[in-house]
XYZ file of C-alpha atoms in Angstrom:
560
model
C 142.672 39.274 -15.767
C 143.521 35.172 -16.144
C 140.745 32.882 -17.354
C 140.991 29.115 -16.323
C 138.976 26.087 -16.002
C 139.808 25.492 -12.328
C 138.607 27.198 -9.140
C 141.254 25.992 -6.345
C 140.080 25.476 -2.689
C 143.173 25.198 -0.423
C 142.691 23.162 2.762
C 144.866 23.025 5.355
C 148.500 22.971 3.637
C 147.363 21.144 0.809
C 145.935 21.992 -2.483
C 142.753 20.251 -3.652
C 141.696 21.107 -7.305
C 137.943 21.041 -7.870
C 136.712 21.134 -11.406
C 134.123 24.022 -12.290
C 133.917 26.837 -14.470
C 135.124 29.938 -13.271
C 137.261 33.015 -12.950
C 140.544 33.274 -11.016
C 141.505 36.654 -9.616
C 144.276 38.581 -11.388
C 146.570 37.681 -8.708
C 145.970 33.717 -8.772
C 146.326 30.621 -11.248
C 146.373 27.500 -11.479
C 149.727 25.771 -9.867
C 149.761 22.881 -12.679
C 153.040 20.845 -12.449
C 153.120 19.819 -16.470
C 151.504 22.409 -19.016
C 151.783 22.900 -22.582
C 154.844 23.893 -24.086
C 155.032 27.168 -26.100
C 156.610 26.977 -29.668
C 158.802 30.032 -30.801
C 156.970 31.761 -33.052
C 158.331 33.369 -36.606
C 159.806 36.528 -34.786
C 163.248 38.440 -34.994
C 163.625 39.255 -30.935
C 166.176 42.483 -30.081
C 169.310 41.423 -28.427
C 169.032 41.470 -24.964
C 169.275 44.813 -22.767
C 172.657 43.874 -20.533
C 174.027 40.216 -20.333
C 177.568 41.388 -20.301
C 177.683 40.734 -16.344
C 177.388 37.301 -16.530
C 180.077 34.636 -16.921
C 179.336 33.882 -20.558
C 177.733 37.213 -22.065
C 174.812 36.803 -24.442
C 175.890 36.770 -28.074
C 174.727 36.378 -31.842
C 174.429 32.188 -31.625
C 172.308 31.920 -28.721
C 168.709 30.618 -29.796
C 165.520 32.007 -28.219
C 163.699 29.464 -26.357
C 160.257 30.739 -26.132
C 158.133 33.143 -27.240
C 156.657 35.708 -24.360
C 154.814 33.488 -22.132
C 154.154 32.601 -18.077
C 154.540 29.087 -16.618
C 155.638 27.075 -19.925
C 158.459 25.605 -21.153
C 160.264 24.051 -24.241
C 162.009 20.556 -24.706
C 162.980 18.357 -24.827
C 166.387 19.807 -25.918
C 169.137 17.166 -26.727
C 172.845 18.231 -26.294
C 175.845 16.258 -27.492
C 177.413 15.538 -24.023
C 176.982 13.588 -21.228
C 175.724 15.312 -18.020
C 175.920 13.863 -15.043
C 173.572 15.212 -12.040
C 174.586 12.753 -8.804
C 175.466 10.057 -10.399
C 172.685 10.003 -13.219
C 173.607 10.863 -17.016
C 171.361 12.736 -18.893
C 171.571 13.770 -22.805
C 168.143 15.775 -22.670
C 166.559 18.915 -20.973
C 163.467 20.921 -20.474
C 164.109 24.740 -20.251
C 161.294 26.108 -17.958
C 160.386 29.590 -18.012
C 159.766 29.837 -14.257
C 164.078 29.889 -13.807
C 164.914 26.510 -13.859
C 165.902 23.355 -16.168
C 164.642 19.835 -15.755
C 165.784 16.439 -17.183
C 162.389 14.172 -16.687
C 160.017 16.666 -18.958
C 158.706 20.057 -18.766
C 157.873 21.523 -15.843
C 155.456 24.670 -15.045
C 154.750 25.014 -11.482
C 154.925 28.473 -10.558
C 155.587 28.123 -6.704
C 158.619 27.275 -5.870
C 159.223 24.803 -2.751
C 162.790 24.365 -0.660
C 164.734 21.526 -1.810
C 165.014 18.340 -1.737
C 161.354 17.570 -3.683
C 160.343 14.249 -5.295
C 160.982 14.073 -8.720
C 161.773 16.728 -11.090
C 165.834 16.362 -11.369
C 166.418 20.397 -11.756
C 169.152 23.055 -12.180
C 167.396 26.305 -10.661
C 169.102 29.474 -10.731
C 166.104 31.064 -9.726
C 162.987 28.951 -9.093
C 160.143 31.690 -9.055
C 157.398 32.781 -10.894
C 159.018 34.383 -14.132
C 156.763 36.108 -16.272
C 157.817 37.274 -20.067
C 154.771 38.752 -21.726
C 155.208 41.963 -20.316
C 159.403 42.303 -21.269
C 162.540 39.792 -20.970
C 162.994 36.709 -22.844
C 164.847 33.224 -22.226
C 168.201 32.051 -24.586
C 170.287 28.985 -24.935
C 173.265 27.914 -26.490
C 174.515 24.520 -26.987
C 178.107 23.653 -27.938
C 180.510 20.591 -27.500
C 180.817 20.404 -23.781
C 178.599 22.503 -22.389
C 174.801 24.549 -22.469
C 174.118 27.825 -21.630
C 171.051 29.295 -20.315
C 170.276 32.818 -20.363
C 167.192 34.855 -18.188
C 167.766 38.042 -19.885
C 165.779 40.824 -18.032
C 162.756 38.691 -16.984
C 159.883 40.204 -15.067
C 157.437 38.589 -12.342
C 153.765 37.439 -12.677
C 151.337 39.174 -13.681
C 153.131 41.205 -16.599
C 155.203 43.413 -13.883
C 158.104 44.916 -15.416
C 159.165 47.553 -12.921
C 161.465 45.024 -11.529
C 163.784 42.913 -13.744
C 165.945 39.677 -13.024
C 168.908 38.796 -15.168
C 170.779 35.025 -14.372
C 172.325 32.215 -16.078
C 172.896 28.599 -15.748
C 176.054 26.845 -17.570
C 176.072 22.776 -17.242
C 178.934 20.780 -18.754
C 180.299 16.820 -19.029
C 183.158 18.834 -16.771
C 185.496 19.521 -19.220
C 185.100 23.434 -19.233
C 188.044 25.538 -18.357
C 185.513 28.800 -18.105
C 183.721 27.298 -15.042
C 186.964 24.612 -13.979
C 187.858 21.400 -15.058
C 185.642 18.883 -12.895
C 183.046 21.444 -12.246
C 179.839 20.544 -13.856
C 177.319 23.437 -13.202
C 177.898 27.335 -12.990
C 175.286 30.157 -11.964
C 175.847 33.877 -12.923
C 173.694 36.580 -12.390
C 173.390 40.172 -13.378
C 171.027 42.780 -11.465
C 168.503 40.804 -9.391
C 165.453 42.959 -8.516
C 162.411 40.777 -7.447
C 162.025 37.474 -6.170
C 158.021 36.712 -5.941
C 154.955 36.914 -8.227
C 151.650 37.949 -7.380
C 150.079 34.471 -7.522
C 152.768 33.014 -4.597
C 151.425 35.592 -2.196
C 153.856 38.151 -3.161
C 153.430 42.045 -3.226
C 155.425 44.470 -5.576
C 157.896 41.480 -6.257
C 158.762 40.616 -2.562
C 157.140 38.334 0.162
C 155.098 35.414 -0.428
C 156.719 32.083 -1.214
C 160.362 32.218 -1.440
C 162.290 32.243 -4.974
C 164.391 28.750 -4.571
C 168.231 28.788 -5.950
C 169.739 25.376 -6.096
C 169.932 21.733 -7.347
C 167.546 18.900 -7.075
C 168.517 15.570 -7.736
C 164.407 14.192 -7.462
C 164.971 11.527 -5.116
C 163.588 13.795 -2.198
C 166.813 13.531 -0.320
C 169.904 14.836 -2.262
C 170.568 18.389 -3.152
C 172.413 21.369 -2.724
C 170.744 25.105 -1.953
C 172.339 28.186 -2.130
C 169.263 29.977 -0.340
C 165.803 30.821 -0.440
C 164.868 34.626 -1.366
C 161.698 36.474 -0.667
C 162.955 40.325 0.159
C 165.234 43.430 -1.367
C 168.246 43.840 0.092
C 171.546 41.993 0.785
C 170.595 39.743 3.708
C 172.399 36.203 3.845
C 172.965 33.976 6.236
C 173.371 30.728 4.335
C 171.261 28.338 2.224
C 169.406 26.557 4.881
C 168.203 28.975 7.416
C 166.407 32.578 7.179
C 165.202 33.393 4.206
C 167.788 36.027 1.960
C 167.465 39.103 0.199
C 167.639 39.047 -3.707
C 170.410 42.088 -3.956
C 172.894 39.673 -2.510
C 172.772 37.726 -5.695
C 173.771 40.992 -7.701
C 177.023 39.685 -9.772
C 177.586 36.940 -8.033
C 179.108 33.288 -9.860
C 178.515 29.962 -8.074
C 180.351 26.538 -8.879
C 179.217 23.265 -8.549
C 180.433 19.372 -8.837
C 177.342 17.261 -9.685
C 179.440 14.868 -11.178
C 179.529 12.095 -8.293
C 176.918 9.914 -7.043
C 178.019 11.238 -3.315
C 175.605 12.781 -0.703
C 175.764 16.146 -1.835
C 177.107 18.992 -4.264
C 179.805 20.943 -3.506
C 179.526 24.748 -3.844
C 182.110 27.689 -4.511
C 181.229 31.165 -4.259
C 183.055 34.326 -3.867
C 183.416 36.049 -0.611
C 185.012 38.779 0.940
C 188.623 38.701 2.232
C 187.799 39.889 5.903
C 185.053 36.794 6.011
C 188.006 34.028 4.537
C 190.495 35.622 7.029
C 188.286 35.341 10.308
C 189.077 32.048 11.162
C 192.879 31.876 10.376
C 194.475 35.199 9.767
C 196.178 35.576 6.916
C 198.400 32.570 5.333
C 202.085 32.914 5.200
C 203.364 35.430 2.222
C 200.154 37.459 2.556
C 198.876 40.693 4.448
C 195.992 43.241 4.959
C 195.930 45.245 2.139
C 197.692 42.822 -0.454
C 196.618 43.966 -4.284
C 194.685 40.753 -5.758
C 193.669 39.063 -3.119
C 190.808 37.183 -3.728
C 188.305 35.325 -1.506
C 186.004 31.992 -2.026
C 183.945 29.974 0.357
C 183.564 25.942 -0.737
C 180.536 24.320 1.223
C 179.430 20.724 1.091
C 176.594 19.364 2.885
C 178.923 16.514 3.803
C 181.095 15.102 5.914
C 183.213 13.782 3.013
C 186.353 14.467 0.912
C 185.606 16.498 -2.492
C 188.275 18.348 -4.491
C 188.017 21.970 -4.653
C 188.310 23.501 -8.407
C 188.920 27.277 -9.078
C 189.460 28.268 -12.786
C 191.687 31.488 -12.820
C 193.071 33.409 -15.713
C 196.739 34.156 -16.912
C 199.326 35.201 -14.135
C 201.148 33.018 -11.481
C 198.710 31.978 -8.945
C 198.758 31.193 -5.415
C 196.008 29.757 -3.220
C 195.070 28.149 0.481
C 192.372 26.635 1.773
C 191.553 26.748 5.172
C 190.772 22.871 6.849
C 192.279 20.870 9.599
C 192.723 24.259 11.554
C 195.542 25.124 8.760
C 196.248 27.039 5.686
C 196.714 24.233 2.872
C 198.316 25.486 -0.283
C 196.843 24.297 -3.628
C 198.179 20.712 -5.135
C 200.253 22.905 -7.388
C 201.933 25.927 -5.998
C 202.522 28.742 -7.248
C 200.393 27.613 -10.452
C 200.877 29.263 -13.942
C 197.419 29.959 -15.467
C 195.225 30.109 -16.997
C 194.217 27.192 -15.432
C 192.450 25.659 -12.445
C 193.828 25.709 -8.693
C 192.927 22.748 -7.094
C 192.973 20.812 -3.876
C 192.273 17.264 -3.397
C 190.727 15.435 -0.680
C 189.614 18.362 1.070
C 187.757 16.924 4.170
C 184.327 18.567 4.589
C 182.360 17.911 7.964
C 178.539 18.147 8.439
C 177.411 21.199 6.288
C 180.942 22.784 6.805
C 182.729 25.584 4.699
C 186.093 25.874 3.878
C 187.499 29.061 2.974
C 190.073 29.873 0.226
C 192.114 32.663 -0.397
C 194.022 33.266 -3.931
C 196.273 36.045 -5.216
C 197.927 36.420 -8.681
C 201.546 36.985 -8.079
C 202.331 37.984 -11.564
C 203.169 41.619 -12.626
C 202.422 41.459 -16.181
C 205.350 43.336 -18.661
C 202.664 44.769 -20.480
C 198.665 45.818 -19.552
C 197.102 45.993 -23.163
C 193.608 47.639 -22.826
C 192.547 47.338 -26.784
C 192.914 45.529 -29.542
C 190.915 45.835 -32.889
C 191.159 45.289 -36.371
C 188.725 47.286 -39.135
C 188.601 48.058 -42.850
C 190.111 51.196 -43.762
C 188.964 53.736 -46.725
C 191.079 51.865 -49.056
C 189.894 48.826 -48.501
C 192.725 47.761 -46.308
C 192.688 46.201 -42.722
C 193.685 48.619 -39.899
C 195.235 47.192 -36.769
C 195.054 49.207 -33.787
C 196.285 48.449 -30.000
C 196.349 50.040 -27.072
C 198.989 49.834 -23.878
C 198.536 51.245 -20.511
C 201.809 50.233 -19.263
C 205.034 48.673 -20.718
C 207.895 47.064 -18.734
C 210.638 44.841 -20.246
C 208.752 44.650 -23.538
C 210.739 43.857 -26.784
C 207.844 44.623 -29.029
C 204.814 43.212 -30.726
C 204.217 40.935 -33.712
C 201.438 40.806 -36.168
C 200.227 37.444 -37.435
C 197.233 36.733 -40.143
C 195.291 33.747 -41.076
C 192.026 33.127 -43.178
C 191.448 30.190 -40.746
C 191.447 30.364 -37.229
C 194.325 27.970 -36.953
C 197.031 29.863 -35.079
C 199.652 27.712 -36.086
C 199.889 28.094 -39.914
C 199.470 31.954 -39.728
C 202.046 34.335 -41.304
C 204.149 37.279 -39.313
C 203.275 40.613 -40.880
C 204.857 42.993 -38.761
C 207.166 43.761 -35.837
C 206.812 46.836 -33.718
C 209.398 47.969 -31.680
C 207.569 48.692 -27.556
C 208.123 51.838 -26.198
C 208.424 50.429 -22.497
C 206.799 53.272 -21.178
C 204.569 53.845 -17.916
C 201.761 55.674 -19.819
C 199.336 54.920 -22.033
C 200.910 54.383 -25.706
C 198.903 53.787 -28.928
C 200.047 51.546 -31.791
C 198.453 50.875 -35.421
C 199.644 48.884 -38.338
C 197.523 48.435 -42.000
C 197.819 45.332 -43.813
C 197.662 46.303 -47.411
C 197.921 42.883 -48.955
C 194.439 41.741 -48.696
C 191.743 40.541 -51.023
C 188.188 41.676 -51.196
C 185.582 39.008 -50.854
C 187.843 37.372 -47.774
C 187.813 37.109 -44.285
C 190.852 37.573 -41.965
C 191.949 36.732 -38.556
C 194.730 38.524 -36.620
C 196.717 37.809 -33.640
C 199.249 40.268 -31.691
C 202.149 38.626 -29.564
C 203.612 40.877 -26.722
C 206.988 39.948 -27.055
C 209.072 40.236 -23.635
C 212.727 40.465 -23.750
C 213.746 37.340 -22.096
C 212.095 35.644 -25.139
C 208.946 34.677 -23.540
C 205.100 36.127 -24.828
C 201.658 36.279 -24.768
C 198.997 36.004 -27.634
C 196.271 38.067 -27.925
C 193.204 37.450 -30.154
C 192.353 36.506 -32.527
C 190.431 39.189 -34.170
C 188.122 38.911 -37.418
C 187.426 41.155 -40.015
C 185.750 40.909 -43.790
C 186.971 42.390 -46.284
C 183.991 43.194 -48.833
C 183.319 45.098 -52.180
C 181.046 47.052 -49.984
C 183.142 47.550 -47.379
C 183.503 51.340 -45.974
C 184.354 52.048 -42.436
C 181.210 53.096 -40.728
C 182.119 55.519 -37.289
C 179.727 56.158 -34.519
C 177.211 58.864 -34.438
C 176.853 59.689 -30.951
C 179.366 59.330 -27.682
C 178.047 56.605 -25.552
C 179.489 55.536 -21.636
C 178.634 51.646 -20.944
C 177.911 50.455 -17.811
C 180.796 48.811 -16.361
C 181.067 44.744 -15.921
C 181.222 43.157 -13.597
C 180.097 45.709 -11.060
C 180.941 45.573 -8.266
C 183.892 44.043 -9.393
C 187.246 42.325 -7.894
C 190.834 42.405 -9.835
C 189.406 43.898 -13.498
C 186.101 45.570 -14.704
C 185.425 46.385 -18.459
C 183.872 50.069 -19.504
C 182.472 50.031 -22.784
C 183.006 53.544 -24.956
C 181.791 54.656 -28.017
C 183.242 57.757 -29.408
C 181.218 59.715 -32.035
C 183.046 60.610 -35.336
C 185.588 63.620 -35.251
C 185.579 63.652 -31.111
C 188.126 62.523 -28.373
C 186.772 61.802 -25.150
C 188.107 61.331 -21.887
C 187.121 58.891 -19.438
C 188.208 59.420 -15.670
C 188.194 57.627 -12.950
C 187.218 59.471 -9.336
C 187.621 58.095 -5.940
C 184.458 59.321 -3.476
C 186.222 62.436 -2.569
C 186.438 63.533 -6.278
C 190.163 62.740 -6.580
C 191.636 61.625 -10.194
C 192.387 57.684 -10.033
C 192.918 56.958 -13.366
C 192.036 58.598 -16.951
C 191.815 57.269 -20.795
C 191.927 59.400 -23.683
C 190.444 57.830 -26.755
C 189.502 59.070 -30.562
C 186.714 58.271 -32.677
C 185.330 54.580 -32.733
C 184.730 51.524 -30.355
C 186.730 50.763 -27.409
C 186.458 48.456 -24.205
C 188.825 50.095 -21.537
C 189.897 47.923 -18.802
C 190.391 49.047 -14.902
C 192.214 46.923 -12.962
C 191.646 48.500 -9.488
C 195.219 50.559 -9.768
C 195.306 54.635 -9.616
C 197.791 56.168 -11.989
C 200.998 55.535 -10.365
C 200.292 51.789 -10.371
C 198.935 51.628 -6.756
C 196.374 49.085 -5.295
C 193.126 51.215 -4.623
C 191.288 50.608 -1.962
C 187.456 48.912 -1.520
C 184.983 51.199 -1.546
C 182.492 53.865 -4.244
C 184.364 55.203 -7.072
C 182.557 57.042 -10.006
C 183.373 57.218 -14.036
C 183.045 59.830 -15.988
C 183.115 60.357 -19.572
C 183.878 64.088 -21.308
C 183.648 64.841 -24.769
C 182.517 67.936 -26.815
C 178.661 66.318 -27.175
C 178.677 64.412 -24.077
C 179.587 64.544 -20.234
C 177.666 61.654 -17.849
C 179.136 60.032 -14.855
C 178.399 56.686 -13.553
C 179.051 54.491 -10.289
C 181.073 51.470 -9.805
C 182.036 49.538 -6.559
C 185.392 47.765 -5.924
C 185.725 44.831 -3.719
C 188.372 43.017 -1.985
């Protein structure tokens, strides 16, 4: 039961507070807009449960924002870059427990409104009644050009832990390539399971006042809204119509450009290829079933001309946007990644959507699934890397430096490649190291035509007490992202003295891909291709680990 000094009486649609001593029922509380900040107490919190599915996963550089609380905030927090929200520049913010960040003061209101609202310029990856007293935590990290906030496995009011949400906010000065140069905000999601706290009319995490996902300038006019969520499931019909299902947010990623002072915010979000091609079919050079096709939709409350930016990784990329009743190629076509696919001066009508298709045409000469460094029993440094397939490769060159500067790194070794279509394990031992030093290693994959791809650095510290520590149990991690397009990662820990086999099966029980690993820690990558390098269809797959001490099966979903 929550004790307060206000008894709230509702008249029509206005909330009027009458001051009196009393007790509010356990599923009620006072919706006070500005409350006291909760400082971080001295504690050593555990690492979050699982933020690996987020765009920027949690690491040891994140700072715990607040102690367990309900409806509080921390701030002002100063960051070292200029963030533009509809043309207004901010250099400090407040992190609010209830799933949002504001720029004019702390915000402890727990019942979310649909945008726009007056006051409270806000970035809201999930504005709902978050309660971390039962479980979960809020973290943040500030870098030179961006700030990242993670709500990790948080419950809902009052202190419920049966359903948990994990989500992330990134906001930048527009120079972060992770979310695309020119984009300033990203929302990223792990597993999302609830929408509404008890005091907002919810029951068992749903119903009542829907949670809000979007951006608010605070002038009562300018805003962007992904949607309002009050139910389980994947129902979704856009940001402005019916309320939606929270499971639709699972593993989603949204990009925004808030840097202009125009009439709205551009939103770029993933979509299925089928939906993207519903209007104009497939652009020339592509066809149904092409491996690697990815779909997006750009939305703007328009009208107006906007620049669309989508960050991509290594490869040779082609991209098309559907507007003016034709498929329009990206400004650079094809574009060599990593970098951004950009469409300039794209015309938007009122609340219009622009479908987008992108594809990576490059078949990489080598598929590198692992590159690691470790201290050997002799206090040397061992390097190990695993390839799944090789084509037209010359070999691998190993570099070392004590600083993070690759330009001054020294070349240690060149290993000739096997050019095999099957998995191959490589290793190298660096005996010219000294105790008390930290080393960084790079692996350069060199093709026969002289071009190369650089991997690393991996970092290892050689100390007097360096003794290789091997796992005491075999553990199969959760695949991330899941569902996935293009590539998913599967973490695997293999017990000392054991060998484990990870096998991917389709829904019929047929073997799709297999990976064999020895003792140690590994990160497996599955690109949605079978053992004959043929693309697999969308659908449900299972991955199973088999070792002398462990047999476990998990599910993943491939979407195209």
